[in-house]
PDB file of C-alpha atoms in Angstrom:
ATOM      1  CA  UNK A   1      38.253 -68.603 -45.220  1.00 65.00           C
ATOM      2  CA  UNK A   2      41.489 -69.261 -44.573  1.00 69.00           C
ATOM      3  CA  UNK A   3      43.152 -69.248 -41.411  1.00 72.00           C
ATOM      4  CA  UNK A   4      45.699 -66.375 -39.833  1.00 74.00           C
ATOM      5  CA  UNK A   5      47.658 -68.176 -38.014  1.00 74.00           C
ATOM      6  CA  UNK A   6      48.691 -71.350 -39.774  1.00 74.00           C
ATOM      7  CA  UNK A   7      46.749 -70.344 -43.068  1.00 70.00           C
ATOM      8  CA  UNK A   8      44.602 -73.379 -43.624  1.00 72.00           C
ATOM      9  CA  UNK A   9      41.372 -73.333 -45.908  1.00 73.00           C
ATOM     10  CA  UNK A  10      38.557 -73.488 -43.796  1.00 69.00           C
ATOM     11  CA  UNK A  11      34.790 -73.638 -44.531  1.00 76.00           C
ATOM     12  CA  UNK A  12      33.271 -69.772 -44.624  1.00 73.00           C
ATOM     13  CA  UNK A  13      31.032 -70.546 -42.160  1.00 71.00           C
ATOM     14  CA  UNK A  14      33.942 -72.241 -39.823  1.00 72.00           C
ATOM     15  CA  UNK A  15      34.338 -70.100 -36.180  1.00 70.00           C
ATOM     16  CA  UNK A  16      37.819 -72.433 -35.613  1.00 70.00           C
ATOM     17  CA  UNK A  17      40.448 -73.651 -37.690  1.00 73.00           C
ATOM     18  CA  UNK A  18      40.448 -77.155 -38.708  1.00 73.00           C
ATOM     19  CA  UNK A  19      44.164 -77.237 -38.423  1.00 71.00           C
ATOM     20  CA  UNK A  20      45.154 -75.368 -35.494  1.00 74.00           C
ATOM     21  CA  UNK A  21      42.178 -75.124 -33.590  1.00 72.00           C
ATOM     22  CA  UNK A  22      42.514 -71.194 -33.868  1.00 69.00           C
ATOM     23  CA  UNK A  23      39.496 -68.874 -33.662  1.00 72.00           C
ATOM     24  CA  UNK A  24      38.470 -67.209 -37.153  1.00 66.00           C
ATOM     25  CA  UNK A  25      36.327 -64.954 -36.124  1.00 63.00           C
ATOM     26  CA  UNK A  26      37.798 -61.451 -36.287  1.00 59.00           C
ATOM     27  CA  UNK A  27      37.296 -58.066 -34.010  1.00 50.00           C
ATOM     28  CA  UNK A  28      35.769 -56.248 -36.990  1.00 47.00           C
ATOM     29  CA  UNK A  29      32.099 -57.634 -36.098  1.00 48.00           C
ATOM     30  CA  UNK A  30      32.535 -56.522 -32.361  1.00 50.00           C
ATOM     31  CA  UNK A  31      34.224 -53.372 -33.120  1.00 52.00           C
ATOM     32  CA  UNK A  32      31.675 -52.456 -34.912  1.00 56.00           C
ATOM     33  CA  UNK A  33      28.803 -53.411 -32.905  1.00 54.00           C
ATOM     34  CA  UNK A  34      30.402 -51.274 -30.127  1.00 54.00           C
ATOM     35  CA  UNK A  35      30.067 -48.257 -32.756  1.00 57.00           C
ATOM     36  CA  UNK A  36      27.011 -49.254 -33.696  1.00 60.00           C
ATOM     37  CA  UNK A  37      26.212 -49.140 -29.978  1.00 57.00           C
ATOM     38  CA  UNK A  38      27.589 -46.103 -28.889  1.00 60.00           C
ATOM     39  CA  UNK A  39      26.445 -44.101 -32.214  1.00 60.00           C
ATOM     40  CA  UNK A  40      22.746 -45.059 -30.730  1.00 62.00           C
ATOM     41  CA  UNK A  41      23.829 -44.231 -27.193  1.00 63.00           C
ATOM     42  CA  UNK A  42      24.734 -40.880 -28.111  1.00 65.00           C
ATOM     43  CA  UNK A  43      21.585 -40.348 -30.662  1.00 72.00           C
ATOM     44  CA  UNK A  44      19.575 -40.931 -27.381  1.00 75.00           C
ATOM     45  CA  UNK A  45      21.732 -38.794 -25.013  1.00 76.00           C
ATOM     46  CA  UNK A  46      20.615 -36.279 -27.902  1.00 77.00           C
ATOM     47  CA  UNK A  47      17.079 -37.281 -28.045  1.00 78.00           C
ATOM     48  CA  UNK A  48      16.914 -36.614 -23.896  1.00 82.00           C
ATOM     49  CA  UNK A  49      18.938 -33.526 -24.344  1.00 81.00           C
ATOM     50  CA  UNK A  50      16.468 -32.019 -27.237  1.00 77.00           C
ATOM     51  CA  UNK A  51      13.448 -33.072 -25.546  1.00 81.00           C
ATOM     52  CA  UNK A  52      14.409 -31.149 -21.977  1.00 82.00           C
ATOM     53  CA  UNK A  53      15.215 -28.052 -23.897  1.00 77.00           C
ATOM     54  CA  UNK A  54      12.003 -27.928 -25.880  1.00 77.00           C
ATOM     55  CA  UNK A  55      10.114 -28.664 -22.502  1.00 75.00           C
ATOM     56  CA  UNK A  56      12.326 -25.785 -21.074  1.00 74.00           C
ATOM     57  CA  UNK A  57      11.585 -23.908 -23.881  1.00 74.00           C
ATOM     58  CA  UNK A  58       7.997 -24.280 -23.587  1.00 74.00           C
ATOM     59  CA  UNK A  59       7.683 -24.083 -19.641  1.00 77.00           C
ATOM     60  CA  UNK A  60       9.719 -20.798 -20.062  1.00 73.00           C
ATOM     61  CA  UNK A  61       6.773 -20.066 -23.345  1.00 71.00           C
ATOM     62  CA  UNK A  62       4.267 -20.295 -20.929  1.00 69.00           C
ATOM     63  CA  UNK A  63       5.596 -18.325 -18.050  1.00 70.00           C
ATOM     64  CA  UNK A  64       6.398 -15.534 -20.071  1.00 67.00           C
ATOM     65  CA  UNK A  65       2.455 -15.724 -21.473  1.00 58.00           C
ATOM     66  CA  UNK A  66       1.440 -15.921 -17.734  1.00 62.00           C
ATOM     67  CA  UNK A  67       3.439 -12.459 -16.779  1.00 63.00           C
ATOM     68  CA  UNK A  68       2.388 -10.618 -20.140  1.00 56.00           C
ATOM     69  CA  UNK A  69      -1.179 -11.520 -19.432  1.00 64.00           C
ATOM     70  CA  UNK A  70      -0.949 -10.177 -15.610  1.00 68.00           C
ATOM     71  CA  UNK A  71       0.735  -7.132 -16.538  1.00 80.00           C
ATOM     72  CA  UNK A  72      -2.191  -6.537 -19.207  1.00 75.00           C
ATOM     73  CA  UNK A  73      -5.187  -7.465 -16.579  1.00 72.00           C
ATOM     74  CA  UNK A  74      -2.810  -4.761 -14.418  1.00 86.00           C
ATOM     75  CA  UNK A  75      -2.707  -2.370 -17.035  1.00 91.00           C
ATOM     76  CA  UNK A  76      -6.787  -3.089 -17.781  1.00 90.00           C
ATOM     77  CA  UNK A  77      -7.525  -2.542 -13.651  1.00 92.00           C
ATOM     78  CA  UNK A  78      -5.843   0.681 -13.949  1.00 93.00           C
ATOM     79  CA  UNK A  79      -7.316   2.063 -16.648  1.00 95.00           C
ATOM     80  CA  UNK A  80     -10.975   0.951 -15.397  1.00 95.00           C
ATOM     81  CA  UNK A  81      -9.834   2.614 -12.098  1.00 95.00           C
ATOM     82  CA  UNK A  82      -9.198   5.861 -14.041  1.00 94.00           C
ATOM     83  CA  UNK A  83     -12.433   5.589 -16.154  1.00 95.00           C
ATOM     84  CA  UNK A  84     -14.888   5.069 -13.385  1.00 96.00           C
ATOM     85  CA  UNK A  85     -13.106   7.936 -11.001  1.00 95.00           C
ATOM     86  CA  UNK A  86     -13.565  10.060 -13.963  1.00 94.00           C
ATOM     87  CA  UNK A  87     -17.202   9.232 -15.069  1.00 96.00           C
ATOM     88  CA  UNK A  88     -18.247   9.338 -11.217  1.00 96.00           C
ATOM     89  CA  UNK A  89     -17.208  13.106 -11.365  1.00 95.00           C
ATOM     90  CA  UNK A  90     -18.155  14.100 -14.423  1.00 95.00           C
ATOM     91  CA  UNK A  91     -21.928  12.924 -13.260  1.00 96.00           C
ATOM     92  CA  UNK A  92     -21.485  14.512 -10.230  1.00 96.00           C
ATOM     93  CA  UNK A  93     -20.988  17.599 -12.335  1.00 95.00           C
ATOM     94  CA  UNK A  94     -23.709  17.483 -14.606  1.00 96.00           C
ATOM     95  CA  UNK A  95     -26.251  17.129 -12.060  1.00 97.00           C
ATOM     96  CA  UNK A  96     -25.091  20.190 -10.795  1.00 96.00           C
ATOM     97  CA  UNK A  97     -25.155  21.927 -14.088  1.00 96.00           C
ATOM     98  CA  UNK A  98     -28.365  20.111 -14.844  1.00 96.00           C
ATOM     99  CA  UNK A  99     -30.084  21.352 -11.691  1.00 96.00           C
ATOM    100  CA  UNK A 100     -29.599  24.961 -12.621  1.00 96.00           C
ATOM    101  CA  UNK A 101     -30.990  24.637 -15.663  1.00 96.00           C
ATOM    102  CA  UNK A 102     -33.853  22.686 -13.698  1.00 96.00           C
ATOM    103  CA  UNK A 103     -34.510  25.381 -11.569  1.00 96.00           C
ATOM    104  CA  UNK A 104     -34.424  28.632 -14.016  1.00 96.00           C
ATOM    105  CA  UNK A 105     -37.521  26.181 -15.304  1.00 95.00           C
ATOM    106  CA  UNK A 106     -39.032  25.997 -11.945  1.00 96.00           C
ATOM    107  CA  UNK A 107     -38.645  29.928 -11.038  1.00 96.00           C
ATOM    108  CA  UNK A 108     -39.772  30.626 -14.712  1.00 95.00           C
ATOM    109  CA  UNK A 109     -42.568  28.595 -14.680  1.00 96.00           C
ATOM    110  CA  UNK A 110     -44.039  30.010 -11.363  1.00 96.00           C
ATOM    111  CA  UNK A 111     -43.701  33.930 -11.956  1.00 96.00           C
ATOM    112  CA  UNK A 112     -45.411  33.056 -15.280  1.00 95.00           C
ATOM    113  CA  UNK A 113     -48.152  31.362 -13.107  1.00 94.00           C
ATOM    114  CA  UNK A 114     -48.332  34.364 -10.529  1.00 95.00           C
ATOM    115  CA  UNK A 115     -48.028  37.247 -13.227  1.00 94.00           C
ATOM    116  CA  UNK A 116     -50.766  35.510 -15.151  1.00 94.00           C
ATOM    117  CA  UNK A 117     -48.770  34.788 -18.039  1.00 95.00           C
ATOM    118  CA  UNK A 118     -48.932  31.729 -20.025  1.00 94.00           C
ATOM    119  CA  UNK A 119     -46.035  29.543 -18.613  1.00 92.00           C
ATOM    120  CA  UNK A 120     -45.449  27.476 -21.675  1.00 93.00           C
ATOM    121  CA  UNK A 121     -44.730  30.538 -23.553  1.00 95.00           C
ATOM    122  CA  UNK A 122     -42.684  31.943 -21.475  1.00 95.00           C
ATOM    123  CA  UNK A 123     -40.703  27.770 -20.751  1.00 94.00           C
ATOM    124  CA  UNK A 124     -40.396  27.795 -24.690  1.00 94.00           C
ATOM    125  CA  UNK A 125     -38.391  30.989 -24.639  1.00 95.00           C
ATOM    126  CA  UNK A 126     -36.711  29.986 -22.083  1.00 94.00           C
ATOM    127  CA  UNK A 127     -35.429  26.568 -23.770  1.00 93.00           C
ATOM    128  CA  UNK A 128     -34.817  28.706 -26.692  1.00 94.00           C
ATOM    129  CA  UNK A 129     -32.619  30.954 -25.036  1.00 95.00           C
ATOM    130  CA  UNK A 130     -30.807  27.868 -23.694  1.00 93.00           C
ATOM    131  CA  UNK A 131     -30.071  26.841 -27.220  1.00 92.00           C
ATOM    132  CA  UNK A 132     -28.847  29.471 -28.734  1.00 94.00           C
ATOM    133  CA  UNK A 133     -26.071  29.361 -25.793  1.00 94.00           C
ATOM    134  CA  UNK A 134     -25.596  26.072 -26.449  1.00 94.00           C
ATOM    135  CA  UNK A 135     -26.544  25.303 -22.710  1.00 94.00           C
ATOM    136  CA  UNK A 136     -28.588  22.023 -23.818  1.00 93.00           C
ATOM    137  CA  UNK A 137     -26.400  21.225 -26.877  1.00 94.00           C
ATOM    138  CA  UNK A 138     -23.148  21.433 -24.454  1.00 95.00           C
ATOM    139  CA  UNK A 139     -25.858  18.794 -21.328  1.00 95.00           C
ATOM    140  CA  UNK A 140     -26.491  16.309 -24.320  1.00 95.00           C
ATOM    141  CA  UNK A 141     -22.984  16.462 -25.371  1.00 95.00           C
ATOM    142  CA  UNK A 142     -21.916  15.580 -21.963  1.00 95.00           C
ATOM    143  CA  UNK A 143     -24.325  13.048 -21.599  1.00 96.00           C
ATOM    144  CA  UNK A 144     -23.791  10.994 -24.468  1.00 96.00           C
ATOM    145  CA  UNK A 145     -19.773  10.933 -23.152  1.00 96.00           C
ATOM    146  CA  UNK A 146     -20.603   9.824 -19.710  1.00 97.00           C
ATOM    147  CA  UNK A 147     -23.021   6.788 -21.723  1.00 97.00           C
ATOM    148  CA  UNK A 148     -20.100   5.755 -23.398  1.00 97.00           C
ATOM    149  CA  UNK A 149     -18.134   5.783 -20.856  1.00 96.00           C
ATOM    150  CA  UNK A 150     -20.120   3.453 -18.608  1.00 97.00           C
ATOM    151  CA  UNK A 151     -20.470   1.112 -22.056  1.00 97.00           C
ATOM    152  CA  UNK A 152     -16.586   0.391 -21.278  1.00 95.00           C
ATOM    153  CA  UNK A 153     -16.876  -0.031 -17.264  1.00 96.00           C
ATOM    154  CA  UNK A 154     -19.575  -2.982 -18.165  1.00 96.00           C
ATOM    155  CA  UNK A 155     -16.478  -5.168 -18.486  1.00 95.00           C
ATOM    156  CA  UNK A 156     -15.978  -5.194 -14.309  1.00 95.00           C
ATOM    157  CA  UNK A 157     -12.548  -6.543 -13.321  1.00 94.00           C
ATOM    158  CA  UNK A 158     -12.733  -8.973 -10.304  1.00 92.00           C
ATOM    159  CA  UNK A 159     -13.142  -6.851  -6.537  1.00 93.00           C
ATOM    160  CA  UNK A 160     -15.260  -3.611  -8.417  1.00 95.00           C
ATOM    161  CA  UNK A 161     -18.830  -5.487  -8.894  1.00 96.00           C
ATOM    162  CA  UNK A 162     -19.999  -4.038  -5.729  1.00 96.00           C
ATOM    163  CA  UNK A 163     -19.161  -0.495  -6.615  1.00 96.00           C
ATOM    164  CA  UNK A 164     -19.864  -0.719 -10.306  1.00 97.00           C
ATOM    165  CA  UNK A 165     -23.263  -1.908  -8.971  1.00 97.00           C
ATOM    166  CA  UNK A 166     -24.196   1.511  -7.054  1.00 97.00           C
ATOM    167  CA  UNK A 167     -22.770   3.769 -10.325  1.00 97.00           C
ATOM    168  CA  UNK A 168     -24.922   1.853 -12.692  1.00 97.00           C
ATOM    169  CA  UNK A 169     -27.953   3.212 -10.163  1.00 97.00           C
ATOM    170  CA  UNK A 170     -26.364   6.479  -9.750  1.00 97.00           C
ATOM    171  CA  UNK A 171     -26.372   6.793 -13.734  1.00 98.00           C
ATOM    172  CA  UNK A 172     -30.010   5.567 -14.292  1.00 97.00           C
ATOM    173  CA  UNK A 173     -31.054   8.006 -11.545  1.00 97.00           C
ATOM    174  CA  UNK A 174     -28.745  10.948 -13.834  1.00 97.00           C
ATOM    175  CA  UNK A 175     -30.665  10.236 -17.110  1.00 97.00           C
ATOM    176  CA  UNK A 176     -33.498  10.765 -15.333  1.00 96.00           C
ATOM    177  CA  UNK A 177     -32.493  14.002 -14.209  1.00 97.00           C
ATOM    178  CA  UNK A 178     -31.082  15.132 -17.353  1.00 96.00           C
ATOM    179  CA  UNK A 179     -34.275  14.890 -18.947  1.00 95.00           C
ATOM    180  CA  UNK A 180     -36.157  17.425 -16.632  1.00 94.00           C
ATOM    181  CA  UNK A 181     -33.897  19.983 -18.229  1.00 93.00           C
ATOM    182  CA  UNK A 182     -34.230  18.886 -21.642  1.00 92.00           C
ATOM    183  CA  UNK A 183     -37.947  18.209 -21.862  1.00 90.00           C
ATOM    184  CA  UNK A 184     -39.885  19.755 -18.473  1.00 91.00           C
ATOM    185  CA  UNK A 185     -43.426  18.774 -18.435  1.00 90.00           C
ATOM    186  CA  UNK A 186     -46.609  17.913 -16.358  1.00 91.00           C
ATOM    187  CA  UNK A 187     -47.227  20.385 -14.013  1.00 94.00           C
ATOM    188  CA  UNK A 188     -45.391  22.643 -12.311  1.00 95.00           C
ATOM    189  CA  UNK A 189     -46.200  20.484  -8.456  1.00 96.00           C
ATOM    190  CA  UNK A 190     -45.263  17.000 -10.169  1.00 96.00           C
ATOM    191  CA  UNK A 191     -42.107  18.700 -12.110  1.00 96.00           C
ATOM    192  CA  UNK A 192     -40.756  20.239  -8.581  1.00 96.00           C
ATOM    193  CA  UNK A 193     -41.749  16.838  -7.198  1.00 97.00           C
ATOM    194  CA  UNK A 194     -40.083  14.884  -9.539  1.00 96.00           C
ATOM    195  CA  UNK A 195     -36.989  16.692  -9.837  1.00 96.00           C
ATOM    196  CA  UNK A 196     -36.675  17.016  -5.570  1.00 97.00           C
ATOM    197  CA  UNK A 197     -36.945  13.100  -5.748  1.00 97.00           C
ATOM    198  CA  UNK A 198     -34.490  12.478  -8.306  1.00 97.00           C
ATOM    199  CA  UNK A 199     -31.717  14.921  -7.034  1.00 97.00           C
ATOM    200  CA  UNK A 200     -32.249  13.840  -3.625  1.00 97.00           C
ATOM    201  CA  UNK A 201     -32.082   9.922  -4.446  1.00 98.00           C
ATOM    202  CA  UNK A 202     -28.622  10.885  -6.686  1.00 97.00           C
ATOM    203  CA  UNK A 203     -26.955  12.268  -3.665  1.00 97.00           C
ATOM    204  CA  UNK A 204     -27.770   9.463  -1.682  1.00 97.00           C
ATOM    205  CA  UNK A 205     -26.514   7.318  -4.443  1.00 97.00           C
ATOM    206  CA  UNK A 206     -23.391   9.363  -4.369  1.00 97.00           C
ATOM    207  CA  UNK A 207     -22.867   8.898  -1.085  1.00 96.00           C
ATOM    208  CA  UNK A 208     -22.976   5.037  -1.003  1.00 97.00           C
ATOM    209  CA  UNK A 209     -20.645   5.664  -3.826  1.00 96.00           C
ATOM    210  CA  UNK A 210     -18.238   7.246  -1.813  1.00 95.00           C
ATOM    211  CA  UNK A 211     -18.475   4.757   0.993  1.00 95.00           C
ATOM    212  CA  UNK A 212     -18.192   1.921  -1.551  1.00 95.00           C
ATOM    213  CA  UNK A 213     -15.513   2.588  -3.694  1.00 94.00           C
ATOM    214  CA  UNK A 214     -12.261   0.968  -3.234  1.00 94.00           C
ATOM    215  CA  UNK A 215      -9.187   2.568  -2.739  1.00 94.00           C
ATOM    216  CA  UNK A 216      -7.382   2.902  -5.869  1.00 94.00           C
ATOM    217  CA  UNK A 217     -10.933   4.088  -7.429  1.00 94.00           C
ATOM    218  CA  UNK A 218     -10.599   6.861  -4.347  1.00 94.00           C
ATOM    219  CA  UNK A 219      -7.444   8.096  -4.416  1.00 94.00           C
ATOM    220  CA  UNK A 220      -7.819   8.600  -8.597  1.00 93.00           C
ATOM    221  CA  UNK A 221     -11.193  10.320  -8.080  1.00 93.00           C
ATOM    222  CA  UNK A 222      -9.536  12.766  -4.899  1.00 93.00           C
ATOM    223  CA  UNK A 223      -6.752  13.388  -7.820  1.00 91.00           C
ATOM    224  CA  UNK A 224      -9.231  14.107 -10.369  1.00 88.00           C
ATOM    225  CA  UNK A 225     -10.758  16.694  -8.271  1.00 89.00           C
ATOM    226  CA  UNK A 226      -7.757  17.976  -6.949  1.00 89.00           C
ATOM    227  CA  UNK A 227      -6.911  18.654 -10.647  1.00 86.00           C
ATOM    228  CA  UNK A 228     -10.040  20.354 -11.896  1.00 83.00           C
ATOM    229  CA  UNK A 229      -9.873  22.441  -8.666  1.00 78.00           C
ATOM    230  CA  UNK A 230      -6.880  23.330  -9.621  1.00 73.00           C
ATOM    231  CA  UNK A 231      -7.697  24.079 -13.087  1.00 67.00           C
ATOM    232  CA  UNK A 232     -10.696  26.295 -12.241  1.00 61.00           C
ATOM    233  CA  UNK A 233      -8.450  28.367  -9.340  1.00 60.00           C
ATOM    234  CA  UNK A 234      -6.084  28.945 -12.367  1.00 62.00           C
ATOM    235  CA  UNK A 235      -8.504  29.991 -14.878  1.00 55.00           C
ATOM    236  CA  UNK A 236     -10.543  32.486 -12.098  1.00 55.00           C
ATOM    237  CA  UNK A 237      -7.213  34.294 -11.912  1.00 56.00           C
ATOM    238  CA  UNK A 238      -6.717  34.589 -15.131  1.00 51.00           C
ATOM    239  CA  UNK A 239     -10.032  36.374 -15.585  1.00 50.00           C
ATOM    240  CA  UNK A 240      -9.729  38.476 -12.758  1.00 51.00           C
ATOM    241  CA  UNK A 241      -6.202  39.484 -14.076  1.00 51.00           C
ATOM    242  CA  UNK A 242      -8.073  40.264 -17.385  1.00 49.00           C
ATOM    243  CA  UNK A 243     -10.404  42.133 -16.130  1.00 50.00           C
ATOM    244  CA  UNK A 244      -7.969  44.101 -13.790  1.00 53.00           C
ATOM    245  CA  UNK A 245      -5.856  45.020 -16.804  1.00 52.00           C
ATOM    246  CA  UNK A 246      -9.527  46.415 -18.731  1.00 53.00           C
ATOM    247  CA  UNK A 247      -9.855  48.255 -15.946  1.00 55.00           C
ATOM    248  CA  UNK A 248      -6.772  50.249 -16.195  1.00 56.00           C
ATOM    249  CA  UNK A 249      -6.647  50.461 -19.789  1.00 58.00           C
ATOM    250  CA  UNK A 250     -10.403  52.756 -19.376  1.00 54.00           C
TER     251      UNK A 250
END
């Protein structure tokens, strides 16, 4: 190694010259340890920066999961809100429709008894005549909708157990009652009995219903009837209009 300033051979291994006294050890080691320092300085300011963008990255990830998922249980509430307004009045309905039915049985079943007649004759023509309207076809129909429909409310959001609670009775009472106008039997006392009981337990049901149901579920089902009432208002003038224009045709 030789020397730069008075150019003397020196030992490789020498850190001063022998002749001068001069240092031999050159800037090029500490110049590049300073890279070599700063290159890992700024691999780490890149480390931090990467690693607080993929945390922001997945804190933002996670938010954005949190709002889809509350607009979908929002979007679930609503619908369940819709379904049980409408399966409340569609039960409400049937009972109706089934306690007509229910009573033609009642009224048939008693002349037969006071004209002498033999009552399940005259029940069996009855049903028949109820089939071939499609009367019983159109109740089972109905039926098997409204059992479906309370399939999907068994999934109860949080806040509706305690009025889920009083439909599930209100639709075990309805089954009940359906099936006096599919299938009357016993006798004519225990059928009137029967059927008094169940109606009368239903519209206490209803009522608790009523009483019970939350708001959302109350304002849908008032909106529901509104619109059916509606409906039928629309569909009574059009048959009176129809019938008005028969009559001045003859």
């Amino acid at each position: 190694m030789f020397c730069n300033q008075c150019g003397r051979e020196n030992p490789e291994d020498s850190k001063f010259c022998s002749g001068c006294g001069g240092s031999l050890v050159t800037d090029t080691g500490t110049k590049d340890d300073e890279k070599n320092i700063s290159e890992k300085k700024g691999s780490k300011k890149k480390l931090i920066i990467s690693t607080i963008l993929g945390l922001l990255l997945v804190i933002g990830g996670i938010g954005a999961f949190f709002v889809y998922q509350k607009k979908q249980e929002e979007k679930r509430v609503q619908e369940y809100v819709e379904e049980m307004a409408i399966n409340s009045f569609n039960m409400y309905l049937e009972v109706l429709e089934n306690a007509i039915v229910i009573s033609m049985y009642s009224e048939t079943w008693s002349d037969a008894i006071d004209n002498g007649n033999d009552f399940n004759v005259e029940l069996a023509n009855l049903k028949d005549a109820y089939k071939e309207k499609g009367i019983l076809q159109e109740l089972t129909e109905t039926q098997s909708e409204i059992q479906h429909s309370m399939k999907y409310l068994q999934d109860v959001p949080e806040g509706y157990e305690e009025v889920y609670g009083v439909l599930k009775e209100m639709y075990g009472v309805y089954v009940e009652f359906a099936d006096q106008a599919q299938s009357p039997t016993g006798s004519l006392l225990s059928f009137n009995s029967k059927t008094n009981d169940l109606y009368s337990k239903f519209n206490s049901l209803f009522e608790e219903y009523l009483i019970t149901m939350p708001a959302d579920v109350k304002e849908e089902y008032e909106t529901y009837v509104d619109k059916n009432k509606n409906k039928e208002e629309e569909e009574t003038e059009d048959t009176e209009d129809t019938e008005d224009t028969e009559d001045t045709e003859n």
